[in-house]
Short mmCIF file of C-alpha atoms in Angstrom, two decimals:
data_model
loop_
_atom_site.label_atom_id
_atom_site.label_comp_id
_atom_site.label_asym_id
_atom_site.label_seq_id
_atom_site.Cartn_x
_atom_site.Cartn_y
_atom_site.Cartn_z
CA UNK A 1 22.74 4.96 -6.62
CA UNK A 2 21.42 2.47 -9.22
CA UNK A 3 24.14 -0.13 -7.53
CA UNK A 4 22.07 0.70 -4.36
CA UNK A 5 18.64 0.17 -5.83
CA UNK A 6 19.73 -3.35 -7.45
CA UNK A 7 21.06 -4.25 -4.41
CA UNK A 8 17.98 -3.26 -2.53
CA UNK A 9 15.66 -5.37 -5.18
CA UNK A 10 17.48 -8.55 -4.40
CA UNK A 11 17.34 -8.07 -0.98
CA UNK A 12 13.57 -7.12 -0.71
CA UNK A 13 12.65 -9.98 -3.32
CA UNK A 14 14.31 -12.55 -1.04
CA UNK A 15 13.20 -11.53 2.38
CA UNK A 16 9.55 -10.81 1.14
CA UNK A 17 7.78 -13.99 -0.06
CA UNK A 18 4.09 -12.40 1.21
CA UNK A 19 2.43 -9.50 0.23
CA UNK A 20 3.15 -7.68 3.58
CA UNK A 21 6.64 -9.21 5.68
CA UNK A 22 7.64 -7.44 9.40
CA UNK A 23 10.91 -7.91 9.41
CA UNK A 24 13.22 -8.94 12.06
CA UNK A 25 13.97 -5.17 12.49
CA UNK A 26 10.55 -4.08 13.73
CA UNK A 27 10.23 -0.85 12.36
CA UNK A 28 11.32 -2.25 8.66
CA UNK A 29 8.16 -3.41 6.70
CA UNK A 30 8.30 -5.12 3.39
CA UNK A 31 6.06 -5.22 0.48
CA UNK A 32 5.63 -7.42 -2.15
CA UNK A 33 2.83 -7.36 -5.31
CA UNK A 34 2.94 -9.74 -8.17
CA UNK A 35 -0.26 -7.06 -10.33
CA UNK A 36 -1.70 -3.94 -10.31
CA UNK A 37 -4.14 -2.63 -7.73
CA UNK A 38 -7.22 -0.68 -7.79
CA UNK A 39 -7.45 2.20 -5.27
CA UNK A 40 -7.80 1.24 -1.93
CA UNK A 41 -7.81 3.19 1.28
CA UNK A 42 -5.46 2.98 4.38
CA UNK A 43 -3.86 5.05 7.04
CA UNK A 44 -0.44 5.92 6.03
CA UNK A 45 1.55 6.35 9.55
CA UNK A 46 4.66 8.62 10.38
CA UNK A 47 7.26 6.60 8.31
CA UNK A 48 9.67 6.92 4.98
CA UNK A 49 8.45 4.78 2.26
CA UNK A 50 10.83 3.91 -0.29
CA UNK A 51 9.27 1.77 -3.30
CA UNK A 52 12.39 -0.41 -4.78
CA UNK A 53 10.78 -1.69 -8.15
CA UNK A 54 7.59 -0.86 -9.71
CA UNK A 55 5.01 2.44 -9.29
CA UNK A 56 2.06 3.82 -6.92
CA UNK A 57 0.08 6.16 -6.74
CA UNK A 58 -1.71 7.36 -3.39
CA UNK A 59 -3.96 10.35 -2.97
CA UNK A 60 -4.36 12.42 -0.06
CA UNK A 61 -8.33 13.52 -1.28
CA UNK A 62 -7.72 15.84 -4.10
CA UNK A 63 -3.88 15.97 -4.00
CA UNK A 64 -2.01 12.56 -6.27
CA UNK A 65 1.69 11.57 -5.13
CA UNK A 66 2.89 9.42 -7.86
CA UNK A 67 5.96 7.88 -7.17
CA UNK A 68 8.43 5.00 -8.27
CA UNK A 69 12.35 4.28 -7.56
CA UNK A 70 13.25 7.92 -8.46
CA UNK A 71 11.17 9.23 -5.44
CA UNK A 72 10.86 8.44 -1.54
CA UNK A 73 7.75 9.39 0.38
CA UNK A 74 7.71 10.74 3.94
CA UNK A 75 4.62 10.97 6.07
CA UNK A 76 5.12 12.71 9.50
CA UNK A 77 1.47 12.27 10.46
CA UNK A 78 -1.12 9.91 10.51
CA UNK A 79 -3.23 10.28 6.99
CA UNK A 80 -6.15 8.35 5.78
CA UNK A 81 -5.51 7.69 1.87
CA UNK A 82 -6.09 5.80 -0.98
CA UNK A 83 -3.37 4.11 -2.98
CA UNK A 84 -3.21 1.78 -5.54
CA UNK A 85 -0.30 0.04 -7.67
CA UNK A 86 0.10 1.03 -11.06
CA UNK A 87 3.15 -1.07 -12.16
CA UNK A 88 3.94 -4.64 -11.25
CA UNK A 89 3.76 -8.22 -12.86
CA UNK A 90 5.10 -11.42 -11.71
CA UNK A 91 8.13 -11.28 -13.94
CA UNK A 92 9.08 -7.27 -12.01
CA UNK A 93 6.97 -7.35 -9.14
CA UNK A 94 6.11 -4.07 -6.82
CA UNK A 95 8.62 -4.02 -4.11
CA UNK A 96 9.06 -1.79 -1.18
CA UNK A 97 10.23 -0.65 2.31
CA UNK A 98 8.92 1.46 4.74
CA UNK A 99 10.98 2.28 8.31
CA UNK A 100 8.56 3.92 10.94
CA UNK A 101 9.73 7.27 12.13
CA UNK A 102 10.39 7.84 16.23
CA UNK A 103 9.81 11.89 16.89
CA UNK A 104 11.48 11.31 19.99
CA UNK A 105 14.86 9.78 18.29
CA UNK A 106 14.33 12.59 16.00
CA UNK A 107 14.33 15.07 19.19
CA UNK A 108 17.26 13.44 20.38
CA UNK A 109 19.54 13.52 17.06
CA UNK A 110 18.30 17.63 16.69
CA UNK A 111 19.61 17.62 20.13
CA UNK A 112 23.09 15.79 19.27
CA UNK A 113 23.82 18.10 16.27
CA UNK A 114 22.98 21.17 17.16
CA UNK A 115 19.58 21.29 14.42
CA UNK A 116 17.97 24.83 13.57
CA UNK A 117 15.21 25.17 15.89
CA UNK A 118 11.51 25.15 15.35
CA UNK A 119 9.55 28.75 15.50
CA UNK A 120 6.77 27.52 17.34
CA UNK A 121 4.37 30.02 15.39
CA UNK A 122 5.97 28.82 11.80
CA UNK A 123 3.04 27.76 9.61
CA UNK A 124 1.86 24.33 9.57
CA UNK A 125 2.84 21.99 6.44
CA UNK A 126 1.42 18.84 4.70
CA UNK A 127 2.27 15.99 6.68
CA UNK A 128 3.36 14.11 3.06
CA UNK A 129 5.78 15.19 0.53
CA UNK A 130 7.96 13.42 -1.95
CA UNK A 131 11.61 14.00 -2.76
CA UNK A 132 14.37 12.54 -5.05
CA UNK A 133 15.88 9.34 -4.04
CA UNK A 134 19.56 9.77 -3.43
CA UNK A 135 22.33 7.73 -1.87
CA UNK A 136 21.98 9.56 1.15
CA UNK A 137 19.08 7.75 1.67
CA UNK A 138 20.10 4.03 -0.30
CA UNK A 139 23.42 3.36 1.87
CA UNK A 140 21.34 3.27 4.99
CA UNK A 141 18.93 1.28 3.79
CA UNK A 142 21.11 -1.00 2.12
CA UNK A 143 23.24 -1.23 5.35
CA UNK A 144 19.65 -2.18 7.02
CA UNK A 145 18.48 -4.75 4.45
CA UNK A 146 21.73 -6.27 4.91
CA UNK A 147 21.15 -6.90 8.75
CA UNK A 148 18.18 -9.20 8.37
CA UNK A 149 20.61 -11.93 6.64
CA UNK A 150 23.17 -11.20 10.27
CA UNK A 151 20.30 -10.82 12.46
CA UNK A 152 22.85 -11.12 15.68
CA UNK A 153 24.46 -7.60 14.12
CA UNK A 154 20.89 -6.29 14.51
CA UNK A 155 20.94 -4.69 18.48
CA UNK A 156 24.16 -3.16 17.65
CA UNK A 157 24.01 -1.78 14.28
CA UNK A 158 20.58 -0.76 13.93
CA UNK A 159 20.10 1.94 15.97
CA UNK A 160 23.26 3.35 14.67
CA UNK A 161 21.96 3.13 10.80
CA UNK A 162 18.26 4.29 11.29
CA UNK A 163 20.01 7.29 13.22
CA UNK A 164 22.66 8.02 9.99
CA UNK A 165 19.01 7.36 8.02
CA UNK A 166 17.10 10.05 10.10
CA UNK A 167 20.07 12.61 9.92
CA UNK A 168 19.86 12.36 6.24
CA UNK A 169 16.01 12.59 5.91
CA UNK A 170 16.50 16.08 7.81
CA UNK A 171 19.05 17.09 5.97
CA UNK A 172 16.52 16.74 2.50
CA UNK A 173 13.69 18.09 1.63
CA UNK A 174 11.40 16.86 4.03
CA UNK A 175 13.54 17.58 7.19
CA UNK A 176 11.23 20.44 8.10
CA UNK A 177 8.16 18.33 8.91
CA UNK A 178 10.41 15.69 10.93
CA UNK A 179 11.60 18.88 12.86
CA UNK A 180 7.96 20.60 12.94
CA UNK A 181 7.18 16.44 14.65
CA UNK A 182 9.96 16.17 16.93
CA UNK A 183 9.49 19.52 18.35
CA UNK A 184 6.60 19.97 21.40
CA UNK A 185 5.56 23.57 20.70
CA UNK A 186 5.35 23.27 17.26
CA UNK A 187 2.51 23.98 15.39
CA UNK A 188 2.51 20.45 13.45
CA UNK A 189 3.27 18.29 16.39
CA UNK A 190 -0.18 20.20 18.22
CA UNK A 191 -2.11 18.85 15.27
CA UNK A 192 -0.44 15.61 15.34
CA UNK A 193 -1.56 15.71 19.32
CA UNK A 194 -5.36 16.49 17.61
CA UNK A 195 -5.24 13.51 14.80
CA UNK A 196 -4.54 11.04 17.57
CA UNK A 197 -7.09 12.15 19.97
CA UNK A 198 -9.61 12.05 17.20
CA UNK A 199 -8.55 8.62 15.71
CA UNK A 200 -9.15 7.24 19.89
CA UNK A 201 -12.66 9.09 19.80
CA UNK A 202 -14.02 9.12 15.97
CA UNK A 203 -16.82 6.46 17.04
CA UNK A 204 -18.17 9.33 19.37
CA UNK A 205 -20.35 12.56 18.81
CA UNK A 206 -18.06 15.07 19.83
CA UNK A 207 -17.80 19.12 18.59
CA UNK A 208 -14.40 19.62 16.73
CA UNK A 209 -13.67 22.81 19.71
CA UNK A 210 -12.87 19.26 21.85
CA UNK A 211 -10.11 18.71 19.37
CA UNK A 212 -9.06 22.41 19.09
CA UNK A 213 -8.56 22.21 22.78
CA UNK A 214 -6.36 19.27 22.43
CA UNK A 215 -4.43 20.77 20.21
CA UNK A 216 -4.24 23.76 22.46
CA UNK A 217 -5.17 26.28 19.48
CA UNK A 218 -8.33 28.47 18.89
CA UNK A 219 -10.89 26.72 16.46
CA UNK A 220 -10.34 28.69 13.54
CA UNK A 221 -6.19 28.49 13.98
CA UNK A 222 -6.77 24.79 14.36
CA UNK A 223 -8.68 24.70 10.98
CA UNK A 224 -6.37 26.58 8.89
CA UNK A 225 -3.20 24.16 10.38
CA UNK A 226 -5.48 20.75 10.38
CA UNK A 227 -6.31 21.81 6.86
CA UNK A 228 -2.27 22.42 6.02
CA UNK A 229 -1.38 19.31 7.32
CA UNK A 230 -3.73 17.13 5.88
CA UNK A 231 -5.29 18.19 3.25
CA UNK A 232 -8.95 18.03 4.35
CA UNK A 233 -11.25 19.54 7.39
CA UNK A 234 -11.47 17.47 10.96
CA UNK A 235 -14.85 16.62 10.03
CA UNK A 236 -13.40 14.82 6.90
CA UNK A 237 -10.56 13.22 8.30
CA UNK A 238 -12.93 11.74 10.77
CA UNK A 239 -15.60 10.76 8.23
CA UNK A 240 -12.55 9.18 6.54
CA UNK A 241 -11.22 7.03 9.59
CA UNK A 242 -15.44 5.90 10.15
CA UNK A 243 -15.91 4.35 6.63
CA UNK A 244 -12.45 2.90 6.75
CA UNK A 245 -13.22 1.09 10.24
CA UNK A 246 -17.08 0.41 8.70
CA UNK A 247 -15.23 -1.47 5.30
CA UNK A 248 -13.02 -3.38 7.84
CA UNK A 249 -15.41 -4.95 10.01
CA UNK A 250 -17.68 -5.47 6.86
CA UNK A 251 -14.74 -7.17 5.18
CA UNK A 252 -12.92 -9.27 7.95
CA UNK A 253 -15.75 -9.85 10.59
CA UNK A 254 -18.48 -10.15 8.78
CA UNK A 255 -21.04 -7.88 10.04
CA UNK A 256 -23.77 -6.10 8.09
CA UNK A 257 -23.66 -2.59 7.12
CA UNK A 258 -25.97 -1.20 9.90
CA UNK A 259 -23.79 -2.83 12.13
CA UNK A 260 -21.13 -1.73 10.67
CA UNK A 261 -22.41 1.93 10.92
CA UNK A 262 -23.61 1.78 14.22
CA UNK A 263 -20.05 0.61 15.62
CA UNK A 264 -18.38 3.68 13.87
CA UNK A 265 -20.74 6.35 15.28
CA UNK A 266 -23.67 6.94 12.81
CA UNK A 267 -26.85 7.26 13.66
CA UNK A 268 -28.28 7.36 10.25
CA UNK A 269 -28.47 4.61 7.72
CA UNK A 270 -28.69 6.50 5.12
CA UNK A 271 -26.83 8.70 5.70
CA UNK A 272 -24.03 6.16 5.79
CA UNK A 273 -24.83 4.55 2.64
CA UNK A 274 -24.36 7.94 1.10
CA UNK A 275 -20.92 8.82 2.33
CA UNK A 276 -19.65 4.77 1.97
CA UNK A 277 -20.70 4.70 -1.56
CA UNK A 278 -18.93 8.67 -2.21
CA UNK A 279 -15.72 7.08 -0.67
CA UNK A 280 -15.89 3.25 -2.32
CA UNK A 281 -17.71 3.68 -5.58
CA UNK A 282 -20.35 0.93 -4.18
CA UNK A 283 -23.25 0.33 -1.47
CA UNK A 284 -22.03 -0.75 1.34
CA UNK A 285 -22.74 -4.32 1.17
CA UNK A 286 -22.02 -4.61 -2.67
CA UNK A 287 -18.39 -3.49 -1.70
CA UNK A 288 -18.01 -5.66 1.12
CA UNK A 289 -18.82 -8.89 -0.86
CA UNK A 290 -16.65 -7.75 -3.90
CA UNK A 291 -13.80 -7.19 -1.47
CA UNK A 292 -13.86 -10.63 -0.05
CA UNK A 293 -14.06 -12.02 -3.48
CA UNK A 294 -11.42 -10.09 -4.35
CA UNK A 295 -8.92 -10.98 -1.22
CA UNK A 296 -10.57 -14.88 -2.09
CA UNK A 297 -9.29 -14.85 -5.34
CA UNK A 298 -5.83 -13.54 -4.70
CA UNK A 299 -5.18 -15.93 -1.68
CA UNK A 300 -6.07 -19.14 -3.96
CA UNK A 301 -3.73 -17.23 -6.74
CA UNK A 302 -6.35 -16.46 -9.61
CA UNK A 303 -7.88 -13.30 -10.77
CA UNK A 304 -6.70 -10.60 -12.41
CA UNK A 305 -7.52 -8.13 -10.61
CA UNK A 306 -5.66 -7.92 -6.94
CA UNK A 307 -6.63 -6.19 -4.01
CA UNK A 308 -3.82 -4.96 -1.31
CA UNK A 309 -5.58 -3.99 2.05
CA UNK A 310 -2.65 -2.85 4.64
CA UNK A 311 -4.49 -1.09 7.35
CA UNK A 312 -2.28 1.57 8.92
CA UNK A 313 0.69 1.17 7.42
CA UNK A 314 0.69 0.04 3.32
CA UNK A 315 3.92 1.17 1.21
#
């Protein structure tokens, strides 16, 4: 496997001259980071993350993945987190890839080899987990990287590697929540149904029985499996999505923090300030300012401190 990962490096290092490269393969996204982060949150989305060089840690509220080349990280549902790099320097920068993960290629390959099926009553589990890298998972990826230097190989071969990739990923560790995903009356794929109606309607006063009902479950079932899932209530997870969406309009448009709150659903300044500065360490419009300086400083190539912003989908 180490031939794999070395491999892997000098592919990623050459294709990704940016902090953040889509690649020619859409679902492949690279990453690139020349210094260490602070924590910063995101939305992780349903994908494999597979960090090539260097170290990061992202928490999921009060649970810490900490992971390097030894590790890959599957999420099978959307989660708001906060990650930050904790190893990289110009001469060994951070480098990773994450592939975005199709349920319903998922539900086709279960169909093709004759998978285990779901019990639709087994208990929901966390939509993130970690597991050992092997070369079960490096060949594919290698085989992928590769592709991007014979792009006209590309409509051909990748669907045929991302499927041998996906067939391995069940196969490990974390094949259960890709099953529990690809699976309609499961109990994780009901929640998933839940997280994206709430991420569409988190701007809006609404009682969390609306969600329940989306996810077709009574509200206390759909408490216990949100909780499983993802670590944290409804109620959090959307408090979670509304600062994230307040910090971003702050940040890249500009707008003052009642603004800001207003456009994500509060009604209450204070209450805003309150729950910004639990999440971001800062007042609202402190944080915003340091931010910009921050993303300032790294475009123009000084600072030492670096800040790595990749709403929805940072590796």
């Amino acid at each position: 496997m180490a031939g794999n990962l070395a491999e892997l490096q000098d592919l990623v290092l050459r294709h990704c001259t940016q902090s953040t490269v889509t690649t020619a393969i859409p679902e492949l996204t690279l990453y690139r980071a020349e210094a260490v982060s602070e924590p910063i949150p995101f939305v992780f989305e349903p994908r494999v993350y597979v960090i090539v060089q260097g170290r990061k840690q992202v928490m999921l509220r009060d649970r810490v993945f900490d992971y390097d080349d030894s590790h890959y990280l599957v999420t099978a549902v959307d989660l708001p987190v906060a990650g930050c790099i904790t190893q990289a320097s110009p001469e060994r920068p951070y480098l990773a890839l994450c592939l975005a993960l199709d349920p319903v290629m998922i539900a086709e390959l279960l169909l093709v080899v004759n998978d285990r099926q779901v019990d639709p009553n087994q208990a929901c589990i966390m939509g993130m987990g970690l597991s050992p890298l092997n070369s079960g998972i490096t060949e594919p990826l290698l085989r992928l990287m590769k592709l991007l230097d014979q792009p006209e190989d590309i409509p051909i071969l990748k669907p045929l590697i991302v499927c041998e990739l996906l067939y391995r990923l069940l196969q490990g560790d974390q094949g259960c929540a890709l099953r529990q995903i690809a699976t309609a009356g499961s109990n994780l794929s009901h929640i998933n149904r839940a997280i994206h109606w709430i991420s569409q309607h988190y701007a809006e006063p609404f009682d969390i029985s609306r969600a329940a009902r989306v996810a077709g479950m009574g509200l206390s079932t759909f408490h216990r499996h949100f909780r499983a899932a993802t670590n944290m209530s409804p109620l959090q997870y959307r408090t979670q999505l509304r600062l994230q969406e307040a910090r971003r309009r702050m940040v890249s448009e500009n707008v003052d923090a009642a603004e800001a709150a207003f456009a994500v659903g509060y009604e209450s300044p204070s209450q805003f300030s309150r729950e910004y500065r639990r999440m971001f360490g800062r007042p609202p419009a402190t944080d915003a300012l340091c931010v910009r300086a921050d993303q300032l400083s790294e475009r123009s190539g000084g600072g030492a401190r670096a800040v790595y912003v990749h709403q929805a989908h940072c590796a």
